[in-house]
């Protein structure tokens, strides 16, 4: 059980800064996702938390105790890597027992603990099998068994499902989450897959170029992205952006795109110049009578829904609507945007203008 707190963490490799001033807190028992594109610094952050890499500056606390300069072996963390390296010449039981045997635990205790772990992972029937012939899923379970058996304070996982095919990956993701719910141990999980992060995480940190863009629960990050980067990185298709020049007085609740005026969810702080209105595809609907006009450019049928690509005076807009709504390519139609769900960004900085709805999200950003 562990709370992990990161304060102004920074890592430089020579002249290159991989992680810049990251701060966030992982609460005891949370399933916590470090999410971002390749090279954004998530693995480096995890390795610093684990003690495999020393920070250039900043602090790491586990249960309130500063561990920034402590070795990995002094932090009581179990690391599960993507390439779950098992000992090929040992059977499943010996692989799982290994960390306990090397600690000098008695044979009877080792047997008891391995039996407990095998039950949790539902691999009792393969304990005596050599690891060589196991399926990918069973190998992953054995690797997890070896991590769990030590009863560490926290589990760190770096893209553990990365090597698996899509269907099996989803199955293992569910299994990992269920395992976490049974054990309740703090888990920190690195992924570049936004769906995996949304599906599994209690909280998500979104990183880009070594910077924490946003930190919060999945719904908060999806509904109220703190930056345009987050709005685009999360969601398929991503959030739409309509660019416009404008002035937003302090406390305004409306923005104007040309002739069209859109009410936004909460009061905005003043901003002017290049602004961007953000709206998710499922919050766009077509309505003949609506004054904001758009031309239908493309239609993508997805079964229960369809994605309609529209050309507006302020950029392209994708709408996710029911698949039985009739739409004709080339037609000009009216567009409604759900006023409760709009985000306004400063186009230059990419940051959302603070509104009541997303203040919480921005505070963590
Ligand atoms: P990926 O999913 O591709 O591993 P990531 O978000 O985990 O990406 P990191 O592995 O943390 O990214 O790497 C962040 C940046 O730091 C990358 O540009 C990487 O090349 C650089 N980097 C990482 N380790 C080192 C190192 N030991 N020496 C120099 N540069 C490094």
Coordinates of C-alpha atoms and ligand atoms in Angstrom, one line a residue:
X1 CA 0.0 0.0 0.0
X2 CA 1.5 3.3 -0.9
X3 CA 0.8 6.9 -1.8
X4 CA 3.4 8.3 -4.2
X5 CA 4.0 12.0 -4.6
X6 CA 6.1 13.6 -7.3
X7 CA 7.2 17.2 -6.9
X8 CA 8.9 19.3 -9.7
X9 CA 10.6 16.2 -11.0
X10 CA 13.1 16.9 -13.8
X11 CA 15.4 14.7 -15.8
X12 CA 18.1 15.8 -18.2
X13 CA 20.2 13.5 -20.4
X14 CA 23.1 15.8 -21.3
X15 CA 21.6 18.8 -23.1
X16 CA 18.3 17.1 -23.6
X17 CA 15.5 17.5 -21.1
X18 CA 13.3 14.3 -21.0
X19 CA 11.1 15.4 -18.1
X20 CA 10.4 19.0 -17.1
X21 CA 9.1 19.8 -13.7
X22 CA 6.4 17.2 -13.2
X23 CA 4.2 17.2 -10.2
X24 CA 1.3 14.9 -9.2
X25 CA 0.1 12.6 -6.5
X26 CA -0.9 8.9 -6.8
X27 CA -3.2 8.0 -4.0
X28 CA -2.9 4.7 -2.1
X29 CA -4.6 1.9 -4.0
X30 CA -5.1 3.8 -7.3
X31 CA -4.7 2.4 -10.7
X32 CA -2.7 5.3 -12.2
X33 CA -1.9 5.7 -15.9
X34 CA 1.0 7.6 -17.3
X35 CA -0.2 8.4 -20.9
X36 CA 1.4 10.1 -23.8
X37 CA 3.0 9.7 -27.2
X38 CA 6.3 8.0 -27.8
X39 CA 9.2 9.9 -26.4
X40 CA 7.1 12.1 -24.1
X41 CA 9.0 11.0 -21.0
X42 CA 6.6 8.5 -19.4
X43 CA 9.1 5.7 -19.1
X44 CA 11.7 8.1 -17.7
X45 CA 9.2 9.3 -15.1
X46 CA 8.4 5.7 -14.1
X47 CA 12.0 4.7 -13.9
X48 CA 12.7 7.7 -11.6
X49 CA 9.8 6.7 -9.4
X50 CA 11.2 3.1 -9.3
X51 CA 14.8 4.2 -8.5
X52 CA 16.2 2.9 -11.8
X53 CA 17.1 6.5 -12.8
X54 CA 18.1 9.4 -10.6
X55 CA 16.3 12.7 -11.1
X56 CA 18.3 15.8 -12.1
X57 CA 16.1 17.7 -9.6
X58 CA 12.8 17.4 -7.8
X59 CA 11.4 15.0 -5.2
X60 CA 9.7 11.6 -5.0
X61 CA 7.9 10.6 -1.8
X62 CA 6.5 7.2 -1.0
X63 CA 4.1 7.3 1.9
X64 CA 5.5 10.6 2.9
X65 CA 9.1 9.5 3.0
X66 CA 11.5 11.1 0.5
X67 CA 13.1 8.4 -1.7
X68 CA 14.5 10.5 -4.5
X69 CA 18.1 9.4 -3.9
X70 CA 17.3 5.8 -2.8
X71 CA 18.1 2.8 -4.8
X72 CA 15.4 0.7 -6.4
X73 CA 16.0 -2.2 -3.9
X74 CA 15.2 0.2 -1.1
X75 CA 11.8 1.3 -2.4
X76 CA 9.8 -1.9 -2.2
X77 CA 8.4 -1.6 -5.7
X78 CA 7.7 -4.4 -8.2
X79 CA 8.4 -3.7 -11.9
X80 CA 6.5 -5.6 -14.6
X81 CA 8.2 -5.0 -18.0
X82 CA 6.7 -5.4 -21.5
X83 CA 9.2 -8.1 -22.3
X84 CA 8.3 -10.3 -19.3
X85 CA 11.7 -12.0 -19.0
X86 CA 11.0 -15.3 -17.3
X87 CA 13.8 -17.8 -16.5
X88 CA 13.4 -20.2 -19.4
X89 CA 15.1 -23.2 -17.7
X90 CA 12.7 -23.0 -14.7
X91 CA 9.1 -24.1 -14.4
X92 CA 6.2 -21.8 -13.5
X93 CA 6.5 -22.5 -9.8
X94 CA 10.2 -21.8 -9.7
X95 CA 9.8 -18.6 -11.6
X96 CA 7.3 -17.3 -9.1
X97 CA 9.2 -18.6 -6.1
X98 CA 12.5 -17.0 -7.2
X99 CA 12.2 -13.6 -5.4
X100 CA 11.2 -15.3 -2.2
X101 CA 13.9 -18.0 -2.3
X102 CA 16.5 -15.3 -3.0
X103 CA 15.2 -13.5 0.1
X104 CA 15.9 -16.7 2.1
X105 CA 12.3 -17.5 2.9
X106 CA 11.6 -21.0 4.3
X107 CA 10.4 -23.7 1.8
X108 CA 7.1 -24.1 3.5
X109 CA 6.4 -20.4 3.4
X110 CA 7.4 -20.2 -0.2
X111 CA 5.0 -23.0 -1.1
X112 CA 2.2 -21.3 0.8
X113 CA 2.7 -18.0 -0.9
X114 CA 3.1 -19.4 -4.4
X115 CA -0.2 -21.3 -3.8
X116 CA -1.9 -18.1 -2.8
X117 CA -0.6 -16.2 -5.8
X118 CA -1.5 -19.0 -8.2
X119 CA -5.0 -18.9 -6.9
X120 CA -5.4 -15.2 -7.4
X121 CA -4.0 -15.5 -11.0
X122 CA -5.9 -18.7 -11.7
X123 CA -2.8 -20.6 -12.8
X124 CA -2.8 -23.4 -10.2
X125 CA -3.0 -26.0 -13.0
X126 CA 0.2 -24.9 -14.8
X127 CA 2.5 -24.5 -11.8
X128 CA 4.7 -27.5 -12.8
X129 CA 4.8 -26.7 -16.5
X130 CA 8.0 -25.3 -18.1
X131 CA 7.6 -21.7 -19.1
X132 CA 8.9 -22.3 -22.6
X133 CA 5.6 -23.6 -24.1
X134 CA 3.2 -21.2 -22.4
X135 CA 0.9 -18.9 -24.2
X136 CA 1.5 -15.1 -24.1
X137 CA -1.3 -14.7 -21.6
X138 CA 0.1 -17.4 -19.3
X139 CA 3.6 -15.9 -19.5
X140 CA 2.1 -12.5 -18.6
X141 CA 0.4 -14.1 -15.6
X142 CA 3.6 -15.8 -14.4
X143 CA 5.4 -12.5 -14.7
X144 CA 2.7 -10.9 -12.6
X145 CA 2.9 -13.7 -10.2
X146 CA 6.6 -13.1 -9.7
X147 CA 5.8 -9.4 -9.0
X148 CA 2.8 -10.0 -6.7
X149 CA 4.4 -12.7 -4.6
X150 CA 6.8 -10.2 -2.9
X151 CA 3.8 -8.2 -1.8
X152 CA 5.5 -4.9 -2.7
X153 CA 4.2 -1.5 -1.8
X154 CA 3.4 -0.7 -5.4
X155 CA 3.4 -2.2 -8.9
X156 CA 5.0 -0.4 -11.8
X157 CA 4.1 -1.6 -15.3
X158 CA 5.7 -0.3 -18.5
X159 CA 3.4 -1.1 -21.5
X160 CA 3.0 -4.6 -20.2
X161 CA 0.4 -5.6 -22.9
X162 CA 2.3 -3.9 -25.7
X163 CA 3.4 -7.2 -27.3
X164 CA 0.0 -8.8 -27.4
X165 CA -2.5 -8.8 -30.3
X166 CA -5.5 -6.5 -30.0
X167 CA -8.2 -9.0 -28.9
X168 CA -6.0 -10.7 -26.3
X169 CA -4.8 -7.3 -25.1
X170 CA -8.3 -6.3 -24.2
X171 CA -8.8 -9.5 -22.3
X172 CA -5.6 -9.1 -20.4
X173 CA -6.4 -5.4 -19.7
X174 CA -9.7 -6.5 -18.1
X175 CA -7.9 -9.2 -16.1
X176 CA -5.2 -6.8 -14.9
X177 CA -7.8 -4.3 -13.7
X178 CA -9.8 -7.1 -12.0
X179 CA -6.6 -8.3 -10.3
X180 CA -5.9 -4.8 -9.1
X181 CA -9.4 -4.5 -7.7
X182 CA -8.9 -7.8 -5.8
X183 CA -5.6 -6.8 -4.4
X184 CA -6.0 -3.0 -4.0
X185 CA -2.2 -2.3 -4.4
X186 CA -1.1 1.0 -5.9
X187 CA -0.4 0.5 -9.6
X188 CA 1.4 2.8 -12.0
X189 CA 1.0 1.9 -15.6
X190 CA 2.7 3.4 -18.6
X191 CA 0.9 3.4 -22.0
X192 CA 0.7 5.4 -25.2
X193 CA -2.8 4.0 -25.8
X194 CA -5.5 6.4 -24.8
X195 CA -8.3 3.8 -24.9
X196 CA -6.3 1.5 -22.6
X197 CA -5.8 4.5 -20.2
X198 CA -9.5 5.4 -20.2
X199 CA -10.6 1.8 -19.8
X200 CA -8.3 0.9 -17.0
X201 CA -7.2 4.0 -15.1
X202 CA -8.7 5.6 -11.9
X203 CA -6.6 8.6 -12.8
X204 CA -4.5 9.6 -15.8
X205 CA -1.5 11.9 -16.2
X206 CA -1.2 13.0 -19.9
X207 CA 2.4 14.0 -20.8
X208 CA 3.8 15.6 -23.9
X209 CA 7.4 16.7 -24.5
X210 CA 8.3 16.0 -20.9
X211 CA 5.5 18.2 -19.6
X212 CA 2.4 17.1 -17.6
X213 CA -0.4 18.5 -19.7
X214 CA -3.2 17.4 -17.4
X215 CA -3.9 15.2 -14.4
X216 CA -7.3 13.9 -13.4
X217 CA -10.0 11.2 -13.7
X218 CA -10.7 9.9 -17.2
X219 CA -14.1 11.6 -17.5
X220 CA -12.6 15.0 -16.4
X221 CA -9.8 14.7 -19.0
X222 CA -12.2 13.7 -21.7
X223 CA -14.9 16.3 -21.0
X224 CA -12.6 19.2 -19.9
X225 CA -9.3 18.9 -21.6
X226 CA -6.9 21.5 -20.2
X227 CA -5.0 21.9 -23.5
X228 CA -5.6 21.3 -27.2
X229 CA -3.0 18.6 -27.1
X230 CA -5.1 16.6 -24.6
X231 CA -8.3 17.3 -26.5
X232 CA -6.7 15.8 -29.6
X233 CA -4.8 13.0 -28.0
X234 CA -7.9 11.6 -26.3
X235 CA -11.0 10.5 -28.2
X236 CA -11.6 8.8 -31.6
X237 CA -12.1 10.9 -33.6
X238 CA -10.5 13.6 -31.5
X239 CA -12.1 16.8 -30.4
X240 CA -13.0 19.2 -33.3
X241 CA -11.4 22.7 -33.3
X242 CA -13.0 25.7 -34.9
X243 CA -10.6 28.6 -35.2
X244 CA -11.7 32.2 -34.9
X245 CA -10.6 35.7 -34.1
X246 CA -12.4 37.1 -31.2
X247 CA -12.6 38.9 -27.9
X248 CA -14.1 37.3 -24.9
X249 CA -14.8 39.7 -22.1
X250 CA -14.2 38.5 -18.6
X251 CA -17.3 36.6 -17.4
X252 CA -18.6 36.1 -20.9
X253 CA -20.8 33.0 -21.6
X254 CA -21.0 33.4 -25.3
X255 CA -18.5 33.4 -28.2
X256 CA -19.2 34.5 -31.8
X257 CA -18.0 32.6 -34.8
X258 CA -18.7 35.1 -37.6
X259 CA -22.5 35.5 -37.6
X260 CA -23.1 32.5 -35.3
X261 CA -23.2 32.9 -31.6
X262 CA -22.5 30.0 -29.3
X263 CA -23.3 29.8 -25.6
X264 CA -20.5 28.2 -23.6
X265 CA -21.0 26.2 -20.4
X266 CA -19.6 28.6 -17.9
X267 CA -18.0 32.0 -17.5
X268 CA -14.8 32.5 -19.5
X269 CA -11.8 34.6 -18.5
X270 CA -11.0 37.5 -20.9
X271 CA -9.1 36.6 -24.0
X272 CA -8.6 38.0 -27.4
X273 CA -7.0 37.3 -30.7
X274 CA -6.7 33.8 -32.1
X275 CA -9.1 31.5 -30.2
X276 CA -10.3 27.9 -30.8
X277 CA -13.7 26.5 -30.0
X278 CA -13.5 22.8 -29.1
X279 CA -16.3 20.3 -29.4
X280 CA -16.4 16.5 -29.4
X281 CA -18.0 14.8 -32.4
X282 CA -20.8 13.3 -30.3
X283 CA -21.8 16.9 -29.3
X284 CA -22.4 18.0 -32.8
X285 CA -25.9 17.4 -34.4
X286 CA -27.4 18.3 -37.8
X287 CA -30.5 20.4 -37.9
X288 CA -31.9 22.0 -41.1
X289 CA -33.0 25.1 -39.4
X290 CA -29.8 25.9 -37.4
X291 CA -28.1 29.2 -38.4
X292 CA -24.5 27.8 -38.4
X293 CA -24.1 26.3 -41.9
X294 CA -21.9 23.5 -43.1
X295 CA -21.4 21.3 -46.2
X296 CA -21.3 17.5 -45.9
X297 CA -18.0 16.4 -47.2
X298 CA -17.8 12.7 -46.1
X299 CA -19.8 10.0 -44.4
X300 CA -18.3 7.1 -42.6
X301 CA -20.7 4.3 -41.5
X302 CA -19.8 2.6 -38.2
X303 CA -22.8 0.4 -37.4
X304 CA -24.8 2.1 -34.6
X305 CA -23.3 5.6 -35.4
X306 CA -21.8 7.4 -38.5
X307 CA -19.1 10.0 -38.6
X308 CA -20.0 13.0 -40.8
X309 CA -17.3 15.3 -41.9
X310 CA -18.5 18.9 -42.5
X311 CA -16.9 22.0 -43.9
X312 CA -17.6 25.1 -41.9
X313 CA -16.3 28.7 -42.3
X314 CA -14.0 28.0 -39.4
X315 CA -12.6 24.6 -40.3
X316 CA -13.6 21.0 -40.6
X317 CA -16.0 19.5 -38.1
X318 CA -16.8 15.8 -37.5
X319 CA -20.1 14.8 -36.1
X320 CA -20.9 11.4 -34.6
X321 CA -24.6 10.9 -35.1
X322 CA -27.0 7.9 -35.3
X323 CA -26.5 5.9 -38.4
X324 CA -30.2 6.1 -39.4
X325 CA -30.1 9.9 -39.8
X326 CA -30.3 10.4 -43.6
X327 CA -27.3 12.6 -44.9
X328 CA -26.4 13.4 -48.5
X329 CA -22.9 14.2 -49.6
X330 CA -22.6 17.8 -50.8
X331 CA -25.7 19.1 -49.0
X332 CA -25.6 22.2 -46.9
X333 CA -27.1 21.8 -43.5
X334 CA -27.4 23.6 -40.2
X335 CA -25.2 22.5 -37.3
X336 CA -25.9 22.6 -33.6
X337 CA -23.2 22.3 -30.9
X338 CA -24.1 21.1 -27.4
X339 CA -23.7 24.3 -25.4
X340 CA -23.0 22.3 -22.2
X341 CA -19.9 20.7 -23.7
X342 CA -17.9 23.4 -25.4
X343 CA -14.4 24.3 -24.6
X344 CA -12.6 27.5 -25.7
X345 CA -8.9 27.5 -26.1
X346 CA -6.3 30.2 -26.5
X347 CA -5.1 29.2 -30.0
X348 CA -1.6 30.5 -29.3
X349 CA -0.8 28.8 -26.0
X350 CA -3.2 25.9 -26.6
X351 CA -4.6 26.2 -23.1
X352 CA -8.3 26.1 -22.3
X353 CA -9.7 29.4 -21.1
X354 CA -10.7 28.8 -17.5
X355 CA -14.4 28.1 -17.0
X356 CA -16.1 26.8 -13.9
X357 CA -16.5 23.4 -15.5
X358 CA -12.8 22.8 -16.1
X359 CA -11.2 24.7 -13.3
X360 CA -10.6 21.5 -11.4
X361 CA -8.9 19.9 -14.5
X362 CA -6.8 23.0 -15.0
X363 CA -5.6 23.1 -11.4
X364 CA -3.9 19.8 -11.9
X365 CA -2.5 20.8 -15.3
Ligands
LIG1 P1 8.3 5.4 -25.4 O1 6.9 4.9 -25.2 O2 8.7 5.5 -26.8 O3 9.3 4.6 -24.5 P2 8.4 7.4 -23.4 O4 7.3 8.5 -23.3 O5 8.4 6.3 -22.4 O6 8.4 6.9 -24.9 P3 11.0 7.9 -22.6 O7 11.5 6.5 -22.8 O8 10.8 8.4 -21.2 O9 9.7 8.2 -23.4 O10 12.1 8.9 -23.3 C1 11.9 10.3 -23.3 C2 13.0 10.9 -24.1 O11 14.2 10.8 -23.4 C3 13.2 10.3 -25.5 O12 13.4 11.3 -26.4 C4 14.4 9.4 -25.3 O13 15.1 9.3 -26.5 C5 15.2 10.2 -24.2 N1 16.0 9.3 -23.4 C6 15.5 8.3 -22.6 N2 16.5 7.7 -21.9 C7 17.6 8.3 -22.3 C8 19.0 8.1 -22.0 N3 19.4 7.2 -21.2 N4 19.9 8.9 -22.6 C9 19.5 9.9 -23.5 N5 18.2 10.1 -23.8 C10 17.3 9.3 -23.3

